[in-house]
């Protein structure tokens, strides 16, 4: 075909014409959105201008998953492990029935209460009256008591009353022992779970991207695989349910059996960790009450408050109401770095990801979880690494039949949670 002849515009022949047939609006690369939207021409003679770097629009706070990795991982030999916990060696006695006042009394205790008491131990009533145990009836879960000599009658007892155990009394010259104890433990357990993320590229598909790729898509695609796996690990670490699931074989009725780990929040619920639901107006009082009732830390020990930035901000504004100004204040700083309640310390740790409904139920957006991180330990199975990765051989590089390559990343994850009763959670209802 010969060259195209044309008359450029504007020209003396048609002075009102604005532009030539080959004007700027018709010089667009294939794939131009401008040409498509306004019905202009495209040309193979120019290439589409594509910025090499793909902007990562993932919220940066989602990547702050350090809670998983702040502590060294503990390795266990099996994918099911049991750990024991020594509890506080004293338990208050609880009345399970009323009792009349009298010179002596028979107290009925709640189930198992007699396991915490022997004869000749001094117990203390709620009104600070003292008595000594004279008999223990394990079959009926009852104890007999009498007051100190000359002290008068014992007070009436109401079901639910608590009795402290002061100590085991002995007399000089005795020839027998009676105050025997044996340490009790709480048995806890968890499973180790496996998680995985995979990618597959056919040989020609991959080569086309390597030969003519316009962006850093391949690099970001691999990086996203790691980010997604870390997020899977985090969601399991916080909210995993301990149990067994069926892993379906595609296209068949066959299944594999797989263990799932228990995460922090479900283990707290199962253990009976302190919690409450409250409107925002009652948040400060509820937080302070739970803080004192779960104070197992040594003086100055730190616990961490996990919540969305919005929830932590709401909490900080409530703790600062009214806002206290000093002569150096220029603005009211409503983002506290640490709360001090008595001798207790609490550090807020924003978890924007709690509000991500693709990872957590909507209830997590309004939840504050307060953790004693010294009691939580990440766990992996011996012979595995917490995160492993690799690629499969293909026809070219490994002599395999498959004309594609797959990249995989795998996590091996669980946790030990000792004394969940030192942690608590609050649901803010409004």
Short mmCIF file of C-alpha atoms in Angstrom, two decimals:
data_model
loop_
_atom_site.label_atom_id
_atom_site.label_comp_id
_atom_site.label_asym_id
_atom_site.label_seq_id
_atom_site.Cartn_x
_atom_site.Cartn_y
_atom_site.Cartn_z
CA UNK A 1 0.00 0.00 0.00
CA UNK A 2 1.29 3.45 -0.88
CA UNK A 3 1.68 6.24 1.62
CA UNK A 4 -1.50 8.09 2.60
CA UNK A 5 -1.97 11.53 1.11
CA UNK A 6 -3.79 14.16 3.11
CA UNK A 7 -4.30 17.90 3.49
CA UNK A 8 -3.16 19.20 6.88
CA UNK A 9 -5.51 21.35 8.89
CA UNK A 10 -5.87 24.23 9.54
CA UNK A 11 -5.10 25.40 5.99
CA UNK A 12 -5.85 28.37 3.74
CA UNK A 13 -8.49 26.20 2.06
CA UNK A 14 -10.44 25.52 5.28
CA UNK A 15 -9.32 28.07 7.86
CA UNK A 16 -12.07 27.11 10.33
CA UNK A 17 -10.84 23.50 10.69
CA UNK A 18 -9.15 23.07 14.05
CA UNK A 19 -6.81 20.07 13.78
CA UNK A 20 -5.24 17.69 11.29
CA UNK A 21 -6.42 14.08 10.73
CA UNK A 22 -3.34 12.92 12.68
CA UNK A 23 -3.81 15.25 15.61
CA UNK A 24 -3.00 14.40 19.23
CA UNK A 25 -6.42 13.00 20.13
CA UNK A 26 -5.89 10.17 17.65
CA UNK A 27 -2.37 9.26 18.76
CA UNK A 28 -3.07 6.75 21.52
CA UNK A 29 -1.52 3.39 22.41
CA UNK A 30 -3.49 0.16 22.21
CA UNK A 31 -5.41 -0.20 25.45
CA UNK A 32 -5.79 3.55 25.99
CA UNK A 33 -8.69 4.41 28.30
CA UNK A 34 -8.90 7.87 26.73
CA UNK A 35 -9.37 6.43 23.23
CA UNK A 36 -12.00 3.99 24.50
CA UNK A 37 -13.95 6.57 26.49
CA UNK A 38 -14.03 9.23 23.75
CA UNK A 39 -13.98 7.06 20.57
CA UNK A 40 -10.55 8.09 19.28
CA UNK A 41 -8.00 6.05 17.34
CA UNK A 42 -5.22 3.86 18.71
CA UNK A 43 -1.87 2.99 17.18
CA UNK A 44 0.60 0.13 17.46
CA UNK A 45 3.38 2.63 16.79
CA UNK A 46 3.50 3.85 20.38
CA UNK A 47 3.50 1.78 23.53
CA UNK A 48 1.38 2.19 26.59
CA UNK A 49 3.07 4.13 29.40
CA UNK A 50 2.88 1.90 32.48
CA UNK A 51 4.60 2.89 35.70
CA UNK A 52 7.04 0.12 36.60
CA UNK A 53 6.32 0.06 40.32
CA UNK A 54 2.88 -1.18 41.39
CA UNK A 55 1.72 0.79 44.40
CA UNK A 56 0.99 -1.43 47.39
CA UNK A 57 -2.41 -0.28 48.68
CA UNK A 58 -2.48 -2.74 51.55
CA UNK A 59 -2.94 -0.67 54.75
CA UNK A 60 0.50 -0.54 56.32
CA UNK A 61 -0.82 -1.22 59.82
CA UNK A 62 -1.96 -4.64 58.58
CA UNK A 63 1.68 -5.60 58.28
CA UNK A 64 2.44 -4.92 61.94
CA UNK A 65 1.87 -8.51 63.02
CA UNK A 66 4.81 -8.57 65.42
CA UNK A 67 2.71 -10.20 68.13
CA UNK A 68 3.49 -13.50 66.39
CA UNK A 69 7.22 -13.05 66.29
CA UNK A 70 8.22 -11.11 69.38
CA UNK A 71 9.25 -14.29 71.21
CA UNK A 72 11.39 -17.26 70.19
CA UNK A 73 9.37 -20.25 69.05
CA UNK A 74 9.23 -23.31 71.31
CA UNK A 75 9.47 -26.69 69.57
CA UNK A 76 7.42 -29.74 70.59
CA UNK A 77 7.94 -33.34 69.36
CA UNK A 78 4.29 -34.02 68.42
CA UNK A 79 1.43 -32.08 66.84
CA UNK A 80 -0.51 -32.43 70.10
CA UNK A 81 1.08 -31.30 73.33
CA UNK A 82 0.01 -31.04 76.96
CA UNK A 83 1.33 -28.56 79.46
CA UNK A 84 0.67 -28.33 83.18
CA UNK A 85 0.12 -25.25 85.26
CA UNK A 86 0.69 -24.82 88.97
CA UNK A 87 -2.13 -22.79 90.40
CA UNK A 88 -2.24 -20.62 93.51
CA UNK A 89 -2.02 -23.08 96.42
CA UNK A 90 -4.98 -21.74 98.39
CA UNK A 91 -8.70 -21.91 97.67
CA UNK A 92 -11.43 -20.18 99.67
CA UNK A 93 -14.23 -22.35 101.04
CA UNK A 94 -17.73 -21.55 99.76
CA UNK A 95 -20.91 -22.32 101.70
CA UNK A 96 -23.48 -24.28 99.71
CA UNK A 97 -26.29 -24.00 102.31
CA UNK A 98 -27.47 -21.76 105.12
CA UNK A 99 -26.48 -22.53 108.74
CA UNK A 100 -27.87 -21.14 111.97
CA UNK A 101 -25.75 -19.33 114.52
CA UNK A 102 -24.51 -21.50 117.37
CA UNK A 103 -21.74 -22.66 119.63
CA UNK A 104 -20.77 -25.16 116.94
CA UNK A 105 -21.76 -25.46 113.29
CA UNK A 106 -21.81 -27.93 110.44
CA UNK A 107 -21.04 -26.13 107.18
CA UNK A 108 -22.00 -27.62 103.81
CA UNK A 109 -19.47 -26.62 101.13
CA UNK A 110 -19.68 -26.43 97.37
CA UNK A 111 -18.59 -29.51 95.43
CA UNK A 112 -14.94 -30.40 96.06
CA UNK A 113 -14.56 -27.88 98.87
CA UNK A 114 -13.50 -30.50 101.42
CA UNK A 115 -10.42 -31.23 99.30
CA UNK A 116 -9.02 -27.88 100.43
CA UNK A 117 -9.33 -28.31 104.19
CA UNK A 118 -8.22 -30.62 107.02
CA UNK A 119 -9.09 -30.75 110.72
CA UNK A 120 -7.43 -28.22 113.01
CA UNK A 121 -7.21 -25.54 110.35
CA UNK A 122 -8.44 -22.09 111.36
CA UNK A 123 -11.02 -20.59 108.98
CA UNK A 124 -12.25 -16.99 108.94
CA UNK A 125 -15.87 -15.95 108.39
CA UNK A 126 -16.83 -13.01 106.14
CA UNK A 127 -17.24 -10.80 109.27
CA UNK A 128 -13.74 -11.83 110.51
CA UNK A 129 -14.96 -14.31 113.14
CA UNK A 130 -12.49 -17.21 113.49
CA UNK A 131 -13.23 -20.90 113.99
CA UNK A 132 -11.30 -24.18 113.98
CA UNK A 133 -12.28 -27.27 111.99
CA UNK A 134 -13.08 -30.24 114.23
CA UNK A 135 -14.22 -32.79 111.60
CA UNK A 136 -14.31 -33.26 107.83
CA UNK A 137 -17.09 -35.33 106.22
CA UNK A 138 -15.93 -35.90 102.66
CA UNK A 139 -18.99 -37.98 101.73
CA UNK A 140 -21.41 -35.13 102.45
CA UNK A 141 -18.99 -32.31 101.60
CA UNK A 142 -19.33 -30.91 105.13
CA UNK A 143 -17.06 -29.66 107.88
CA UNK A 144 -17.71 -29.19 111.60
CA UNK A 145 -16.34 -26.08 113.29
CA UNK A 146 -16.26 -24.37 116.67
CA UNK A 147 -15.04 -20.93 117.81
CA UNK A 148 -12.02 -20.03 119.89
CA UNK A 149 -12.49 -20.83 123.56
CA UNK A 150 -14.53 -18.13 125.25
CA UNK A 151 -15.29 -16.34 121.99
CA UNK A 152 -19.06 -16.87 121.98
CA UNK A 153 -21.34 -18.27 119.30
CA UNK A 154 -20.50 -18.46 115.60
CA UNK A 155 -22.59 -16.23 113.29
CA UNK A 156 -25.30 -17.43 110.94
CA UNK A 157 -24.11 -18.49 107.49
CA UNK A 158 -25.77 -17.77 104.14
CA UNK A 159 -25.25 -19.93 101.07
CA UNK A 160 -22.50 -18.37 99.00
CA UNK A 161 -20.49 -17.02 101.94
CA UNK A 162 -16.72 -17.27 101.52
CA UNK A 163 -14.39 -18.55 104.25
CA UNK A 164 -10.68 -17.83 104.21
CA UNK A 165 -8.20 -20.44 105.42
CA UNK A 166 -5.81 -18.82 107.86
CA UNK A 167 -3.51 -21.76 108.58
CA UNK A 168 -3.00 -25.16 110.19
CA UNK A 169 -2.71 -24.94 113.97
CA UNK A 170 -0.54 -27.27 116.06
CA UNK A 171 0.21 -27.51 119.81
CA UNK A 172 3.50 -27.99 121.59
CA UNK A 173 4.37 -31.63 122.36
CA UNK A 174 2.18 -33.21 119.64
CA UNK A 175 3.20 -36.64 118.33
CA UNK A 176 1.36 -36.66 114.99
CA UNK A 177 1.06 -34.67 111.72
CA UNK A 178 -2.23 -33.73 110.13
CA UNK A 179 -1.71 -30.79 107.76
CA UNK A 180 -0.73 -32.72 104.64
CA UNK A 181 -0.86 -31.08 101.20
CA UNK A 182 -0.09 -32.17 97.65
CA UNK A 183 0.39 -29.66 94.87
CA UNK A 184 -2.40 -29.61 92.28
CA UNK A 185 -1.94 -28.77 88.61
CA UNK A 186 -4.19 -27.66 85.79
CA UNK A 187 -3.78 -29.61 82.55
CA UNK A 188 -3.96 -27.64 79.32
CA UNK A 189 -3.32 -28.77 75.75
CA UNK A 190 -3.27 -27.58 72.16
CA UNK A 191 -2.79 -28.87 68.62
CA UNK A 192 -0.22 -27.77 66.05
CA UNK A 193 -1.70 -26.81 62.69
CA UNK A 194 -0.35 -26.48 59.17
CA UNK A 195 -1.30 -23.60 56.88
CA UNK A 196 -0.28 -23.07 53.26
CA UNK A 197 -0.50 -20.60 50.37
CA UNK A 198 0.32 -21.67 46.78
CA UNK A 199 0.94 -20.11 43.35
CA UNK A 200 1.18 -21.74 39.93
CA UNK A 201 2.59 -20.29 36.70
CA UNK A 202 2.75 -22.19 33.42
CA UNK A 203 6.15 -22.02 31.71
CA UNK A 204 5.02 -19.88 28.77
CA UNK A 205 2.87 -17.59 30.91
CA UNK A 206 5.82 -16.97 33.21
CA UNK A 207 8.25 -16.47 30.35
CA UNK A 208 5.99 -13.88 28.71
CA UNK A 209 5.98 -11.87 31.93
CA UNK A 210 9.78 -12.18 32.18
CA UNK A 211 10.28 -11.18 28.54
CA UNK A 212 7.77 -8.38 28.21
CA UNK A 213 6.50 -7.52 31.66
CA UNK A 214 5.72 -3.85 32.09
CA UNK A 215 5.70 -3.72 35.89
CA UNK A 216 7.14 -5.40 38.99
CA UNK A 217 4.04 -7.62 39.15
CA UNK A 218 5.99 -10.88 39.59
CA UNK A 219 7.92 -9.52 42.57
CA UNK A 220 4.79 -8.19 44.26
CA UNK A 221 2.88 -11.38 43.52
CA UNK A 222 5.45 -13.43 45.45
CA UNK A 223 5.60 -10.87 48.26
CA UNK A 224 1.83 -10.96 48.60
CA UNK A 225 1.97 -14.72 49.08
CA UNK A 226 4.09 -14.22 52.19
CA UNK A 227 1.87 -11.41 53.50
CA UNK A 228 -1.27 -13.50 53.10
CA UNK A 229 0.31 -16.43 54.94
CA UNK A 230 1.43 -14.18 57.81
CA UNK A 231 -2.10 -12.83 58.06
CA UNK A 232 -3.46 -16.40 58.11
CA UNK A 233 -1.06 -17.17 60.94
CA UNK A 234 -2.11 -14.08 62.85
CA UNK A 235 -5.83 -14.82 62.48
CA UNK A 236 -5.21 -18.38 63.76
CA UNK A 237 -2.97 -17.14 66.57
CA UNK A 238 -5.70 -14.79 67.82
CA UNK A 239 -8.94 -16.61 66.94
CA UNK A 240 -8.14 -20.21 65.96
CA UNK A 241 -10.45 -22.94 67.25
CA UNK A 242 -8.90 -26.12 68.63
CA UNK A 243 -10.35 -29.12 66.83
CA UNK A 244 -10.37 -31.29 63.73
CA UNK A 245 -11.51 -30.37 60.23
CA UNK A 246 -12.11 -32.39 57.05
CA UNK A 247 -9.85 -31.29 54.19
CA UNK A 248 -11.76 -32.11 50.99
CA UNK A 249 -10.06 -33.70 47.97
CA UNK A 250 -11.33 -31.71 44.95
CA UNK A 251 -13.73 -33.61 42.73
CA UNK A 252 -14.11 -36.55 45.13
CA UNK A 253 -15.89 -37.45 48.34
CA UNK A 254 -12.57 -38.21 50.00
CA UNK A 255 -11.21 -36.15 52.89
CA UNK A 256 -8.05 -35.79 54.92
CA UNK A 257 -8.23 -35.16 58.66
CA UNK A 258 -6.38 -32.09 59.93
CA UNK A 259 -5.87 -30.54 63.36
CA UNK A 260 -6.56 -26.88 64.06
CA UNK A 261 -4.93 -24.93 66.87
CA UNK A 262 -6.71 -23.06 69.65
CA UNK A 263 -6.02 -19.33 69.48
CA UNK A 264 -5.74 -16.76 72.25
CA UNK A 265 -9.34 -15.55 72.36
CA UNK A 266 -11.10 -18.97 72.20
CA UNK A 267 -8.70 -20.33 74.84
CA UNK A 268 -9.54 -17.37 77.09
CA UNK A 269 -13.26 -18.06 76.67
CA UNK A 270 -12.81 -21.79 77.37
CA UNK A 271 -10.70 -21.11 80.48
CA UNK A 272 -13.20 -18.63 81.90
CA UNK A 273 -11.03 -15.53 81.63
CA UNK A 274 -12.63 -12.46 83.16
CA UNK A 275 -14.75 -10.46 80.74
CA UNK A 276 -17.65 -8.06 80.55
CA UNK A 277 -19.83 -6.19 78.09
CA UNK A 278 -20.31 -2.50 78.66
CA UNK A 279 -21.38 0.70 76.97
CA UNK A 280 -18.58 3.18 76.31
CA UNK A 281 -19.72 5.23 79.30
CA UNK A 282 -18.86 2.33 81.61
CA UNK A 283 -15.60 1.33 79.93
CA UNK A 284 -13.21 2.94 82.42
CA UNK A 285 -14.88 1.44 85.48
CA UNK A 286 -15.11 -2.00 83.80
CA UNK A 287 -11.46 -1.89 82.75
CA UNK A 288 -10.25 -0.91 86.21
CA UNK A 289 -12.37 -3.59 87.90
CA UNK A 290 -11.10 -6.37 85.61
CA UNK A 291 -7.53 -5.09 85.86
CA UNK A 292 -7.51 -5.49 89.64
CA UNK A 293 -9.28 -8.88 89.63
CA UNK A 294 -6.72 -10.34 87.18
CA UNK A 295 -3.58 -8.83 88.66
CA UNK A 296 -1.15 -11.76 88.71
CA UNK A 297 1.82 -9.71 87.47
CA UNK A 298 4.75 -8.70 89.62
CA UNK A 299 4.92 -5.03 90.54
CA UNK A 300 5.56 -2.92 87.44
CA UNK A 301 4.77 -5.79 85.04
CA UNK A 302 3.21 -4.80 81.71
CA UNK A 303 0.06 -6.12 80.06
CA UNK A 304 -0.94 -5.25 76.50
CA UNK A 305 -4.28 -3.92 75.27
CA UNK A 306 -5.17 -5.12 71.76
CA UNK A 307 -7.89 -3.29 69.87
CA UNK A 308 -8.55 -1.29 66.74
CA UNK A 309 -7.09 2.24 66.70
CA UNK A 310 -10.66 3.56 66.95
CA UNK A 311 -11.36 1.53 70.11
CA UNK A 312 -8.04 2.47 71.71
CA UNK A 313 -8.67 6.13 70.87
CA UNK A 314 -12.11 5.92 72.46
CA UNK A 315 -10.57 4.42 75.56
CA UNK A 316 -7.89 7.11 75.76
CA UNK A 317 -10.45 9.90 75.49
CA UNK A 318 -12.49 8.35 78.29
CA UNK A 319 -9.45 7.95 80.53
CA UNK A 320 -8.63 11.59 79.85
CA UNK A 321 -12.08 12.98 80.58
CA UNK A 322 -11.71 15.63 81.81
CA UNK A 323 -8.43 16.31 79.99
CA UNK A 324 -5.74 17.40 82.43
CA UNK A 325 -3.61 20.26 81.14
CA UNK A 326 -0.18 21.29 82.38
CA UNK A 327 1.58 24.60 81.68
CA UNK A 328 3.55 22.93 78.88
CA UNK A 329 0.48 21.62 77.04
CA UNK A 330 -0.28 23.25 73.72
CA UNK A 331 -2.80 20.70 72.52
CA UNK A 332 -4.67 17.85 74.16
CA UNK A 333 -2.83 14.63 73.33
CA UNK A 334 -5.54 11.95 73.22
CA UNK A 335 -3.26 9.05 72.29
CA UNK A 336 -1.93 7.60 75.53
CA UNK A 337 1.24 5.51 75.36
CA UNK A 338 0.67 3.78 78.68
CA UNK A 339 -1.96 3.51 81.39
CA UNK A 340 -0.97 3.19 85.04
CA UNK A 341 -3.61 1.91 87.45
CA UNK A 342 -2.17 1.54 90.93
CA UNK A 343 1.04 -0.44 90.42
CA UNK A 344 -0.24 -1.99 87.19
CA UNK A 345 0.91 -0.94 83.72
CA UNK A 346 -0.98 -1.33 80.43
CA UNK A 347 0.36 -0.54 76.97
CA UNK A 348 -2.10 -0.13 74.05
CA UNK A 349 -1.12 -1.99 70.85
CA UNK A 350 -3.24 -0.89 67.84
CA UNK A 351 -4.57 -3.80 65.78
CA UNK A 352 -6.16 -2.27 62.69
CA UNK A 353 -6.61 -5.81 61.41
CA UNK A 354 -9.28 -6.47 64.10
CA UNK A 355 -11.60 -4.36 61.95
CA UNK A 356 -10.87 -6.36 58.79
CA UNK A 357 -13.98 -8.48 58.27
CA UNK A 358 -12.17 -10.75 55.81
CA UNK A 359 -10.12 -11.99 58.77
CA UNK A 360 -12.17 -11.48 61.93
CA UNK A 361 -15.88 -11.40 62.86
CA UNK A 362 -17.35 -7.92 63.08
CA UNK A 363 -17.47 -8.22 66.89
CA UNK A 364 -13.66 -7.87 67.03
CA UNK A 365 -13.91 -4.25 65.92
CA UNK A 366 -15.55 -3.47 69.29
CA UNK A 367 -13.42 -5.74 71.45
CA UNK A 368 -10.50 -4.96 73.76
CA UNK A 369 -8.30 -7.96 74.60
CA UNK A 370 -5.85 -7.41 77.46
CA UNK A 371 -2.99 -9.94 77.48
CA UNK A 372 -0.19 -10.92 79.79
CA UNK A 373 2.24 -11.78 77.01
CA UNK A 374 4.62 -13.48 79.44
CA UNK A 375 2.10 -16.34 79.62
CA UNK A 376 1.87 -16.86 75.83
CA UNK A 377 4.44 -18.86 73.88
CA UNK A 378 4.41 -19.62 70.11
CA UNK A 379 4.95 -23.31 69.36
CA UNK A 380 6.12 -25.30 66.32
CA UNK A 381 6.75 -29.03 65.81
CA UNK A 382 10.32 -30.29 65.87
CA UNK A 383 11.49 -31.00 62.31
CA UNK A 384 9.45 -28.12 60.90
CA UNK A 385 10.14 -24.40 60.75
CA UNK A 386 7.44 -21.87 61.63
CA UNK A 387 7.53 -20.75 57.98
CA UNK A 388 8.89 -22.86 55.11
CA UNK A 389 8.87 -22.19 51.38
CA UNK A 390 9.89 -23.89 48.16
CA UNK A 391 9.10 -24.49 44.49
CA UNK A 392 8.30 -27.58 42.48
CA UNK A 393 10.43 -28.81 39.51
CA UNK A 394 9.11 -28.17 36.02
CA UNK A 395 9.82 -29.63 32.58
CA UNK A 396 12.73 -27.33 31.85
CA UNK A 397 14.61 -27.11 35.14
CA UNK A 398 13.74 -30.40 36.84
CA UNK A 399 12.90 -32.86 34.11
CA UNK A 400 9.33 -33.20 35.39
CA UNK A 401 6.28 -33.89 33.19
CA UNK A 402 4.51 -30.78 34.44
CA UNK A 403 4.87 -27.76 32.20
CA UNK A 404 4.35 -25.38 35.08
CA UNK A 405 6.06 -24.30 38.27
CA UNK A 406 4.43 -23.92 41.67
CA UNK A 407 5.64 -21.84 44.60
CA UNK A 408 4.43 -22.78 48.09
CA UNK A 409 4.71 -21.32 51.56
CA UNK A 410 3.74 -23.30 54.64
CA UNK A 411 3.33 -22.38 58.31
CA UNK A 412 3.53 -24.70 61.31
CA UNK A 413 1.88 -22.95 64.21
CA UNK A 414 0.45 -23.30 67.69
CA UNK A 415 0.76 -21.69 71.12
CA UNK A 416 0.92 -22.35 74.83
CA UNK A 417 -1.25 -20.11 76.96
CA UNK A 418 -0.45 -20.44 80.66
CA UNK A 419 -2.83 -18.90 83.17
CA UNK A 420 -5.40 -17.33 80.83
CA UNK A 421 -6.99 -15.95 84.01
CA UNK A 422 -4.33 -13.21 84.07
CA UNK A 423 -5.81 -11.81 80.86
CA UNK A 424 -9.28 -10.37 80.20
CA UNK A 425 -11.45 -8.96 77.44
CA UNK A 426 -14.17 -6.34 77.13
CA UNK A 427 -16.91 -5.99 74.52
CA UNK A 428 -17.95 -2.37 74.05
CA UNK A 429 -21.61 -2.32 73.05
CA UNK A 430 -22.00 1.30 71.98
#
